[in-house]
mmCIF file of C-alpha atoms in Angstrom:
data_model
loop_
_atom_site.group_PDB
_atom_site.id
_atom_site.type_symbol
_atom_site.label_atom_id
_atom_site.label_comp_id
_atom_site.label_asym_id
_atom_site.label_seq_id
_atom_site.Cartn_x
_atom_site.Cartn_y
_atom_site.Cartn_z
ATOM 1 C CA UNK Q 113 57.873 168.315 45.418
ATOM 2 C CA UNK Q 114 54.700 167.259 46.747
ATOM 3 C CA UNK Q 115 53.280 167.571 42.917
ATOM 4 C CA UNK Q 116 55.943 165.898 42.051
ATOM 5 C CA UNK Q 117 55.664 162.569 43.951
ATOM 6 C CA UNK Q 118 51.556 162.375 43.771
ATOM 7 C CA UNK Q 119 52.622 162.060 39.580
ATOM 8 C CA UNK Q 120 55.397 160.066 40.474
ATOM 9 C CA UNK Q 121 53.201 157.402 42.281
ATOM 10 C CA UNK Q 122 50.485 156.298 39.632
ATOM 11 C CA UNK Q 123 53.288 155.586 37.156
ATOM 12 C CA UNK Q 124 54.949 153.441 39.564
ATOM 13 C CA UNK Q 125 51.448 151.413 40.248
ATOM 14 C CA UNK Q 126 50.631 151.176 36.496
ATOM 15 C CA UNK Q 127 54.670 149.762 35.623
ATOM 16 C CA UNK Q 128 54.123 147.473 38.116
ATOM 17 C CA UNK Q 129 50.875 145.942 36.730
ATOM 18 C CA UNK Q 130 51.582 145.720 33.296
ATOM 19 C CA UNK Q 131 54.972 144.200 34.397
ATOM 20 C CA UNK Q 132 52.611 141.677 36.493
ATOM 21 C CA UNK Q 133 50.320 140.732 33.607
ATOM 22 C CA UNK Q 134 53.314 140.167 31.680
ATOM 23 C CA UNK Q 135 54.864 137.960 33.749
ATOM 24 C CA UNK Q 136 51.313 136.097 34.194
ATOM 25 C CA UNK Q 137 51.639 135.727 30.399
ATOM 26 C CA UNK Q 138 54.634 134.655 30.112
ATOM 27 C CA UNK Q 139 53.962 132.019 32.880
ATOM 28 C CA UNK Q 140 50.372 130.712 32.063
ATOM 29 C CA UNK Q 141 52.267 129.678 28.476
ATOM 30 C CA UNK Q 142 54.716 128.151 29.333
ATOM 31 C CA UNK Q 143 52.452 125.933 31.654
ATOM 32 C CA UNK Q 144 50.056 125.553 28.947
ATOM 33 C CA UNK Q 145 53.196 124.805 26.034
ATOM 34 C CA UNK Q 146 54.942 121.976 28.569
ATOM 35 C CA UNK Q 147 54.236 118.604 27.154
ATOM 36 C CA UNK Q 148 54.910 116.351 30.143
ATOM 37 C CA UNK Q 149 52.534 115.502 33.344
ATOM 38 C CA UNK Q 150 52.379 116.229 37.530
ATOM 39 C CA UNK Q 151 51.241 114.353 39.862
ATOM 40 C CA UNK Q 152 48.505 115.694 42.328
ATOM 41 C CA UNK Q 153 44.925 116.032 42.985
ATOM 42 C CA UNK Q 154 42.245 118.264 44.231
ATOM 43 C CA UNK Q 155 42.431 122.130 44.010
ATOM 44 C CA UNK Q 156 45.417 123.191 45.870
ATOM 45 C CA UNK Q 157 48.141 119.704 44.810
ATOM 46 C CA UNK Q 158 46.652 119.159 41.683
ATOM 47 C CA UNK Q 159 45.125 122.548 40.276
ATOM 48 C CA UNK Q 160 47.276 125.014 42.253
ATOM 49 C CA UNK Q 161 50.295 123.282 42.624
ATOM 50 C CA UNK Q 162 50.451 121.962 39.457
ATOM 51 C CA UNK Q 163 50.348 124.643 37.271
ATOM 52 C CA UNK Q 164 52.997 125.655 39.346
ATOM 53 C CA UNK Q 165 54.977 123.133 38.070
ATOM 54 C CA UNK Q 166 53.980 122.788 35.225
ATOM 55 C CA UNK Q 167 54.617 126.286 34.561
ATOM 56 C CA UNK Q 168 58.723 125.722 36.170
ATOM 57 C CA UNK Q 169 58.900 122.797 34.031
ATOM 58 C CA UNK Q 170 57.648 124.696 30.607
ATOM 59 C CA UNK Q 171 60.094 127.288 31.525
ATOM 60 C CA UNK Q 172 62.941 124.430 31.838
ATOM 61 C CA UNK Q 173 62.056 123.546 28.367
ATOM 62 C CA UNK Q 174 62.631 126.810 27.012
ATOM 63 C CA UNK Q 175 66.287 126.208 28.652
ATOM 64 C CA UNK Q 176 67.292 123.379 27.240
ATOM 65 C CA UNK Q 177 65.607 121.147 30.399
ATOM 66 C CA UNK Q 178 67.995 122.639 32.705
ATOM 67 C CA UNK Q 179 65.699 123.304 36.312
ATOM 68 C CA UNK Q 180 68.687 124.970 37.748
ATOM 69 C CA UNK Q 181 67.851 128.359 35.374
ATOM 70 C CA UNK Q 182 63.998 127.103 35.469
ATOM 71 C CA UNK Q 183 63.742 127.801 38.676
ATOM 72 C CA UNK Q 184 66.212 131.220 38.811
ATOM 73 C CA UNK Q 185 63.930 132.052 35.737
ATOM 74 C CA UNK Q 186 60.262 131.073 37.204
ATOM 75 C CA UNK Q 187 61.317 132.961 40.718
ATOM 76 C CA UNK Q 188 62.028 135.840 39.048
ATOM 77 C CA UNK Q 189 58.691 135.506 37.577
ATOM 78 C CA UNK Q 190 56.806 135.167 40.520
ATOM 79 C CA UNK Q 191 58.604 137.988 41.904
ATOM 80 C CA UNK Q 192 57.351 140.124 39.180
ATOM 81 C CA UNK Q 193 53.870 138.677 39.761
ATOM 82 C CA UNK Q 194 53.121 140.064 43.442
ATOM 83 C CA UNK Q 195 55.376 143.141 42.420
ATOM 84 C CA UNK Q 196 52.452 145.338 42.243
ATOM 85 C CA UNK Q 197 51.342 144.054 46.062
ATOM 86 C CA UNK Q 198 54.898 144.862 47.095
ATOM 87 C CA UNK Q 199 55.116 148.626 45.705
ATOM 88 C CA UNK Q 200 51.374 149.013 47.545
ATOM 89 C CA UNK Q 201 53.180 147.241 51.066
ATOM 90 C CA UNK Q 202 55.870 149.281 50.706
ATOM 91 C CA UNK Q 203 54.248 152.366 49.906
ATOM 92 C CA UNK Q 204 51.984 151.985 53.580
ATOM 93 C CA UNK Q 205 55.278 150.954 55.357
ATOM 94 C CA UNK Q 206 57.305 154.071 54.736
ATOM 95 C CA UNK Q 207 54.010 156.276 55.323
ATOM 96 C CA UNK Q 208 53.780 154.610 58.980
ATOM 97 C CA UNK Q 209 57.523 154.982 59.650
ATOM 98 C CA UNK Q 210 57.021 158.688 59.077
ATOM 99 C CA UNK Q 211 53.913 159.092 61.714
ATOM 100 C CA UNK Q 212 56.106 156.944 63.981
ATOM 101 C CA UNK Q 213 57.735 159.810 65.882
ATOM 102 C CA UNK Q 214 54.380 161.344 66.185
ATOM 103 C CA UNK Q 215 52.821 158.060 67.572
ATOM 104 C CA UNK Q 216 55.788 158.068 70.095
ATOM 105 C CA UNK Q 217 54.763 161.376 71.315
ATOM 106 C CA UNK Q 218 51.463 160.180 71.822
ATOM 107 C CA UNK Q 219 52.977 157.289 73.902
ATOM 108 C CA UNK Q 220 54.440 159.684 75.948
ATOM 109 C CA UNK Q 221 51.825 161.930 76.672
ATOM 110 C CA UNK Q 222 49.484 159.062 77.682
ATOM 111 C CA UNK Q 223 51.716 156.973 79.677
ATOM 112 C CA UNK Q 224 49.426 155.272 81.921
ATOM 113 C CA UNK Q 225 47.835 152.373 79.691
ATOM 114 C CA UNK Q 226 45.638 151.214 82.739
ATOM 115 C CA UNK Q 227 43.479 154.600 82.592
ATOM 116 C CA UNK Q 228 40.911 154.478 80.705
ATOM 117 C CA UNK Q 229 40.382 158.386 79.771
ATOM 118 C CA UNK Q 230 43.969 158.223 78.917
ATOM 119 C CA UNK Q 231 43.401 155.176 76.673
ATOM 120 C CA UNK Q 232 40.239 156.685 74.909
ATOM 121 C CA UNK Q 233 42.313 160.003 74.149
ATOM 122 C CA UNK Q 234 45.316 158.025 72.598
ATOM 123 C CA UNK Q 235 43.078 156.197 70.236
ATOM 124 C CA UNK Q 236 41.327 159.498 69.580
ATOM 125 C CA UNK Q 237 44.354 161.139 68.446
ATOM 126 C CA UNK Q 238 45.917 158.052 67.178
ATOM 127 C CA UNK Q 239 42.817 157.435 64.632
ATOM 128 C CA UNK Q 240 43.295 161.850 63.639
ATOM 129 C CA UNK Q 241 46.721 161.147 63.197
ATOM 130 C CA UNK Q 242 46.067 158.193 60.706
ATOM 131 C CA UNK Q 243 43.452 159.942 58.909
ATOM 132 C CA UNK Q 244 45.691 163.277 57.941
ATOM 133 C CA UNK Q 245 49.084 160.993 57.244
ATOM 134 C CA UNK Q 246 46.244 158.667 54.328
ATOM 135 C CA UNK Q 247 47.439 155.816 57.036
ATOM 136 C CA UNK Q 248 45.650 152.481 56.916
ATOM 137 C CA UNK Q 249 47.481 150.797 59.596
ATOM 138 C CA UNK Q 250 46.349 147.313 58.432
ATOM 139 C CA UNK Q 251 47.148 148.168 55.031
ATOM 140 C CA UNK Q 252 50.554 146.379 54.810
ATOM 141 C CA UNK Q 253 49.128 143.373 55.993
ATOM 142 C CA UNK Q 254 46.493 142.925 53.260
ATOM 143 C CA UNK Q 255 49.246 142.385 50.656
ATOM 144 C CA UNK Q 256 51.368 140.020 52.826
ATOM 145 C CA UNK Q 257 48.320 137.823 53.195
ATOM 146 C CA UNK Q 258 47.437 137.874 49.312
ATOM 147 C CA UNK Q 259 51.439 136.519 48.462
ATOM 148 C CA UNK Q 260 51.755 134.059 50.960
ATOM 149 C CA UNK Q 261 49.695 131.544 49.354
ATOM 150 C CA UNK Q 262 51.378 132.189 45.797
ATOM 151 C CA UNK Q 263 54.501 131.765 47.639
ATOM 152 C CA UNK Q 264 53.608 129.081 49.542
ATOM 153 C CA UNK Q 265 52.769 127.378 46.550
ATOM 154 C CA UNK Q 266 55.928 127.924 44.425
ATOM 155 C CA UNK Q 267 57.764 126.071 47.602
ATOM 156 C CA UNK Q 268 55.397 123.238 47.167
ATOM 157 C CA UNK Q 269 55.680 122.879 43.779
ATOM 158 C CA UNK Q 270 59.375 122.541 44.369
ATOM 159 C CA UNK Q 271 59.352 120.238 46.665
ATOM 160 C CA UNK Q 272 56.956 118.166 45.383
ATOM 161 C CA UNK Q 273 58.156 118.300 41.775
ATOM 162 C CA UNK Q 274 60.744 115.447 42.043
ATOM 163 C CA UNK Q 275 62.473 116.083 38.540
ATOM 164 C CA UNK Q 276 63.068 119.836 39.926
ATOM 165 C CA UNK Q 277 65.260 117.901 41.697
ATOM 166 C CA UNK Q 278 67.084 115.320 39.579
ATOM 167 C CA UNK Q 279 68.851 118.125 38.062
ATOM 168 C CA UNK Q 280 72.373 119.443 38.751
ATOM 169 C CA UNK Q 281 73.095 123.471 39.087
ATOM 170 C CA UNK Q 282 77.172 124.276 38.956
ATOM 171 C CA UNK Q 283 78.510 122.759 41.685
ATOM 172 C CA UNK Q 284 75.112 121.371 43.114
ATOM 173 C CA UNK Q 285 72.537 118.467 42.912
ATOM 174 C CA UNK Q 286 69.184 120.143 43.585
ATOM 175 C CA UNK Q 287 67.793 117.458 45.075
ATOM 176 C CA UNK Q 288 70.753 117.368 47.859
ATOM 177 C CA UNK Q 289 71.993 119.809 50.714
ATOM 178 C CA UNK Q 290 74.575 122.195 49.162
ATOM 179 C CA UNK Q 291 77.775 120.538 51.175
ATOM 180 C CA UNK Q 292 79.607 123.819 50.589
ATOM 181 C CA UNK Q 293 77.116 126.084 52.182
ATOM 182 C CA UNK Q 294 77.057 128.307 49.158
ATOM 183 C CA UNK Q 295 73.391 129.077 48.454
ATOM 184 C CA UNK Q 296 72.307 129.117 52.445
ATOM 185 C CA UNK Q 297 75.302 131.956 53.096
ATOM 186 C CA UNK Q 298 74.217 133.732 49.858
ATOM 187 C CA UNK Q 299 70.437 133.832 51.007
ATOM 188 C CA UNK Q 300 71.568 134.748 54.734
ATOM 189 C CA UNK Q 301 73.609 137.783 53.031
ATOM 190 C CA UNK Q 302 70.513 138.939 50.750
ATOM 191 C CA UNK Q 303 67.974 138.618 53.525
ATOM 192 C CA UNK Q 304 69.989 140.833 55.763
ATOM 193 C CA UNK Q 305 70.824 143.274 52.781
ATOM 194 C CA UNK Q 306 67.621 143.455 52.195
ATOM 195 C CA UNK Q 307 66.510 144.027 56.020
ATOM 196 C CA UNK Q 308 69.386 146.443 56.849
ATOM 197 C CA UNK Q 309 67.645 148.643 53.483
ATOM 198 C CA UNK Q 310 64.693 148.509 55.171
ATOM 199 C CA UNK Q 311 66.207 149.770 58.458
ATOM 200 C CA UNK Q 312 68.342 152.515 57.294
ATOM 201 C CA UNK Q 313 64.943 154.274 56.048
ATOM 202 C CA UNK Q 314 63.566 154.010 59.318
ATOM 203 C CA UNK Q 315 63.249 157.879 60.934
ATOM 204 C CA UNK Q 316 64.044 156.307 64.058
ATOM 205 C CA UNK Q 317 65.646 152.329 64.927
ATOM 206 C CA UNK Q 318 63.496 150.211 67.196
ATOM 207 C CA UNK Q 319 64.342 147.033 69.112
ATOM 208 C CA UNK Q 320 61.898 144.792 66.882
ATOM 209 C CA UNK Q 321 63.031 145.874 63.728
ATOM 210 C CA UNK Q 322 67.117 145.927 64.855
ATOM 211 C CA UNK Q 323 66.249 142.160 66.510
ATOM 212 C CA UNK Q 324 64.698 140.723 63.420
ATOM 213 C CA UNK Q 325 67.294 142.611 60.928
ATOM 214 C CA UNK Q 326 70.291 140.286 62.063
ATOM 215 C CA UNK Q 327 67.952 137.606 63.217
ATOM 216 C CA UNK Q 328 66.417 136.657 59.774
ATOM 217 C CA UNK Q 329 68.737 135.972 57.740
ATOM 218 C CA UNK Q 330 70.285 133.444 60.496
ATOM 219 C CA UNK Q 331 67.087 131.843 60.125
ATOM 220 C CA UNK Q 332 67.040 131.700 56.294
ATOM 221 C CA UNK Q 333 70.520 130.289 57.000
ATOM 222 C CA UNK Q 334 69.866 127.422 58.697
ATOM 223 C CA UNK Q 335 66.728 126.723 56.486
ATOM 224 C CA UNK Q 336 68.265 126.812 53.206
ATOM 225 C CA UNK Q 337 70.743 124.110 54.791
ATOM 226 C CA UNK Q 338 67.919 121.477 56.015
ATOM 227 C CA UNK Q 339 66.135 121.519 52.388
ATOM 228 C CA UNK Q 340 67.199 120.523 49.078
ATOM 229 C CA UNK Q 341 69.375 122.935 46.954
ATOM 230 C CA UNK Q 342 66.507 123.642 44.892
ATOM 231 C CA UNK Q 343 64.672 125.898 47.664
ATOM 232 C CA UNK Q 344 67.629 127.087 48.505
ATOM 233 C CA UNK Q 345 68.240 128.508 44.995
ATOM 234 C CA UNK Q 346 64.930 129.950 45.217
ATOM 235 C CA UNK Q 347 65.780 131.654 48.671
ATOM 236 C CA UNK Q 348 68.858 132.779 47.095
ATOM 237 C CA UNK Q 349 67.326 134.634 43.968
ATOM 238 C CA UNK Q 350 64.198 135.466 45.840
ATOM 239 C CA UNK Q 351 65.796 137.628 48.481
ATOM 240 C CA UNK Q 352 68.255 139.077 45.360
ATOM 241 C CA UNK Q 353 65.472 140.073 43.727
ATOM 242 C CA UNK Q 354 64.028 141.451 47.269
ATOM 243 C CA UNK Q 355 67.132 143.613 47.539
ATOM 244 C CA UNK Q 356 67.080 144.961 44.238
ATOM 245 C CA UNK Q 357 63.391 146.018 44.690
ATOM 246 C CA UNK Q 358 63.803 147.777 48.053
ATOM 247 C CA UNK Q 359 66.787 149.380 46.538
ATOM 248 C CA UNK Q 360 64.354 150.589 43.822
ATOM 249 C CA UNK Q 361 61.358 151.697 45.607
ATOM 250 C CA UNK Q 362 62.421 152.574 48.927
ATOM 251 C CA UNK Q 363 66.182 153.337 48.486
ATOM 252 C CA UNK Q 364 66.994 154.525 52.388
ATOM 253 C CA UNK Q 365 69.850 157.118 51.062
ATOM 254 C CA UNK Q 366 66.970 159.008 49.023
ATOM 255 C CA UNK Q 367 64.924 158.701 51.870
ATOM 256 C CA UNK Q 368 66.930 160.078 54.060
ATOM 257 C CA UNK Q 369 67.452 163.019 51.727
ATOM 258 C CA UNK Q 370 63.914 163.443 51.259
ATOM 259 C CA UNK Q 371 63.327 163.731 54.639
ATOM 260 C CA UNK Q 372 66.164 165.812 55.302
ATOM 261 C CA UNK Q 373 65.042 168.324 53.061
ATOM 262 C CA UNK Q 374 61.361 168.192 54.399
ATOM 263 C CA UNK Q 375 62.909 168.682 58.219
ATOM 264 C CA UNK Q 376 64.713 171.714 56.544
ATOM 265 C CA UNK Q 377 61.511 173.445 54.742
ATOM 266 C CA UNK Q 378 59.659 173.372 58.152
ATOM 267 C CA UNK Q 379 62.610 175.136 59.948
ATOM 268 C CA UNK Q 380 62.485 177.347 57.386
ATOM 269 C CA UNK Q 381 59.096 178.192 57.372
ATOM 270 C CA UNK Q 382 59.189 178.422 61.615
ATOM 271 C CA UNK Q 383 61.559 181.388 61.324
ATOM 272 C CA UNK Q 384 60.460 182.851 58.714
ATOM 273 C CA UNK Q 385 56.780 183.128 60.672
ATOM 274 C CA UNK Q 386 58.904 184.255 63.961
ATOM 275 C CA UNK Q 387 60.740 187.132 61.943
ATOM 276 C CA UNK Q 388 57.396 188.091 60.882
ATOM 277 C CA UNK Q 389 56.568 187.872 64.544
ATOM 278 C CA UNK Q 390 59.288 189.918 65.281
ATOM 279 C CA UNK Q 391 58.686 192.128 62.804
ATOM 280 C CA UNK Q 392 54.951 192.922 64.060
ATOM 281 C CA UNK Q 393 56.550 193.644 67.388
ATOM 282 C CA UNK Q 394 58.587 196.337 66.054
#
């Protein structure tokens, strides 16, 4: 099994690149191919920004000028960008959820964080556990920091891009509030599908994780409704696309059976050595 999933892994990372350079591709041209002009100076409004929107706007074009899809399209894009930061996050989150019963152990046999000696011996074992689980434990943070700014910038670009919102999507203007709340609720749902995913592979629940599971998505809720229906579009198909990809990669049902079937081998192999034991005695 082990074999198995070491093989398993590099395939993963390689898909996910050459689905990133793709996208890249696909972006940087239709930036390039759009005809019109943004407004903006200086690196991050007039370089960053606006290849940002000039790249939503070139992808409009290819739809018949309708931003509604542009956007859907261009998020989808961007998703695929940062997809190879995501598998790497993701990858470094489910190794620390595994160590986290271990690290509780630790907790508990060095209660008394005022003690120095006991401090010094927790961070001993702490750092041995790390180092045999392959555990960086600022690893996950490395890719958040990298997307931010790309994401940061794709909500700029929308909100600063005013013919994103002069456009009308079904039933709403993007440049006005959705007045049926349909695009906040549907971001609120996919935020807290995607967040529940997340929690069901957890070996064990926590208060954090529990509090911010039904506490995000009440926070994307009432975001989505104080912005134009443009970002909330993008919330909406952003956090769609988050649930299919942690549905994907870190599917809490096969992780559960994986670790199910791991907890079984060692009990397997613990009597087995005690009937050996046994059998010595005899």
């Amino acid at each position: 099994m082990q074999t198995a999933e070491k093989t398993t892994k590099p395939v993963r990372y390689v898909k996910s690149v050459s689905t990133s350079l793709l996208a890249l591709i696909i972006m940087v041209i239709a930036g390039v191919m759009f005809t019109g002009k943004t407004s903006g100076t200086g690196l991050w409004h007039g370089v960053i920004i606006g290849n940002f929107a000039r790249s939503i706007l070139g992808v409009s074009e290819w739809l018949n000028n309708n931003y509604g899809f542009g956007i859907i399209v261009f998020t989808f894009l961007i998703r695929l960008l940062i997809l190879p930061l995501m598998v790497y996050q993701t990858e470094s989150m489910k190794k620390m959820q595994e160590i986290q019963p271990a690290i509780k152990r630790l907790q508990e046999k060095y209660p008394n964080r005022r003690d120095t000696t006991q401090v010094q011996a927790m961070q001993a074992e702490t750092s041995a556990l790390y180092k045999e689980a392959g555990v960086n434990p600022f690893a996950s943070f490395l890719p958040l920091l990298i997307q931010m700014p790309v994401l940061i910038a794709l909500y700029q670009s929308i909100i600063n891009t005013k013919v994103l919102q002069s456009g009308s999507f079904f039933w709403v203007q993007l440049g006005q509030h959705d007045q049926f709340f349909i695009l906040p609720i549907l971001a609120a749902l996919f935020t807290f599908a995607s967040s529940y995913l997340v929690m069901l592979g957890q070996p064990e629940k926590n208060t954090m994780s529990t509090t911010m599971t039904y506490a995000m998505p009440v926070m994307i809720f009432f975001f989505a409704i104080s912005v134009p229906s443009a970002l909330s579009l993008y919330w909406v198909v952003s956090n769609a696309f988050q649930v299919a990809q942690t549905w994907t990669i870190q599917n809490p049902f096969k992780i559960r059976r994986e670790r199910q079937a791991k907890k079984a081998a060692q009990k397997a192999r613990e009597r087995a050595i005690q009937k050996a034991k046994r059998s010595k005695k005899r």
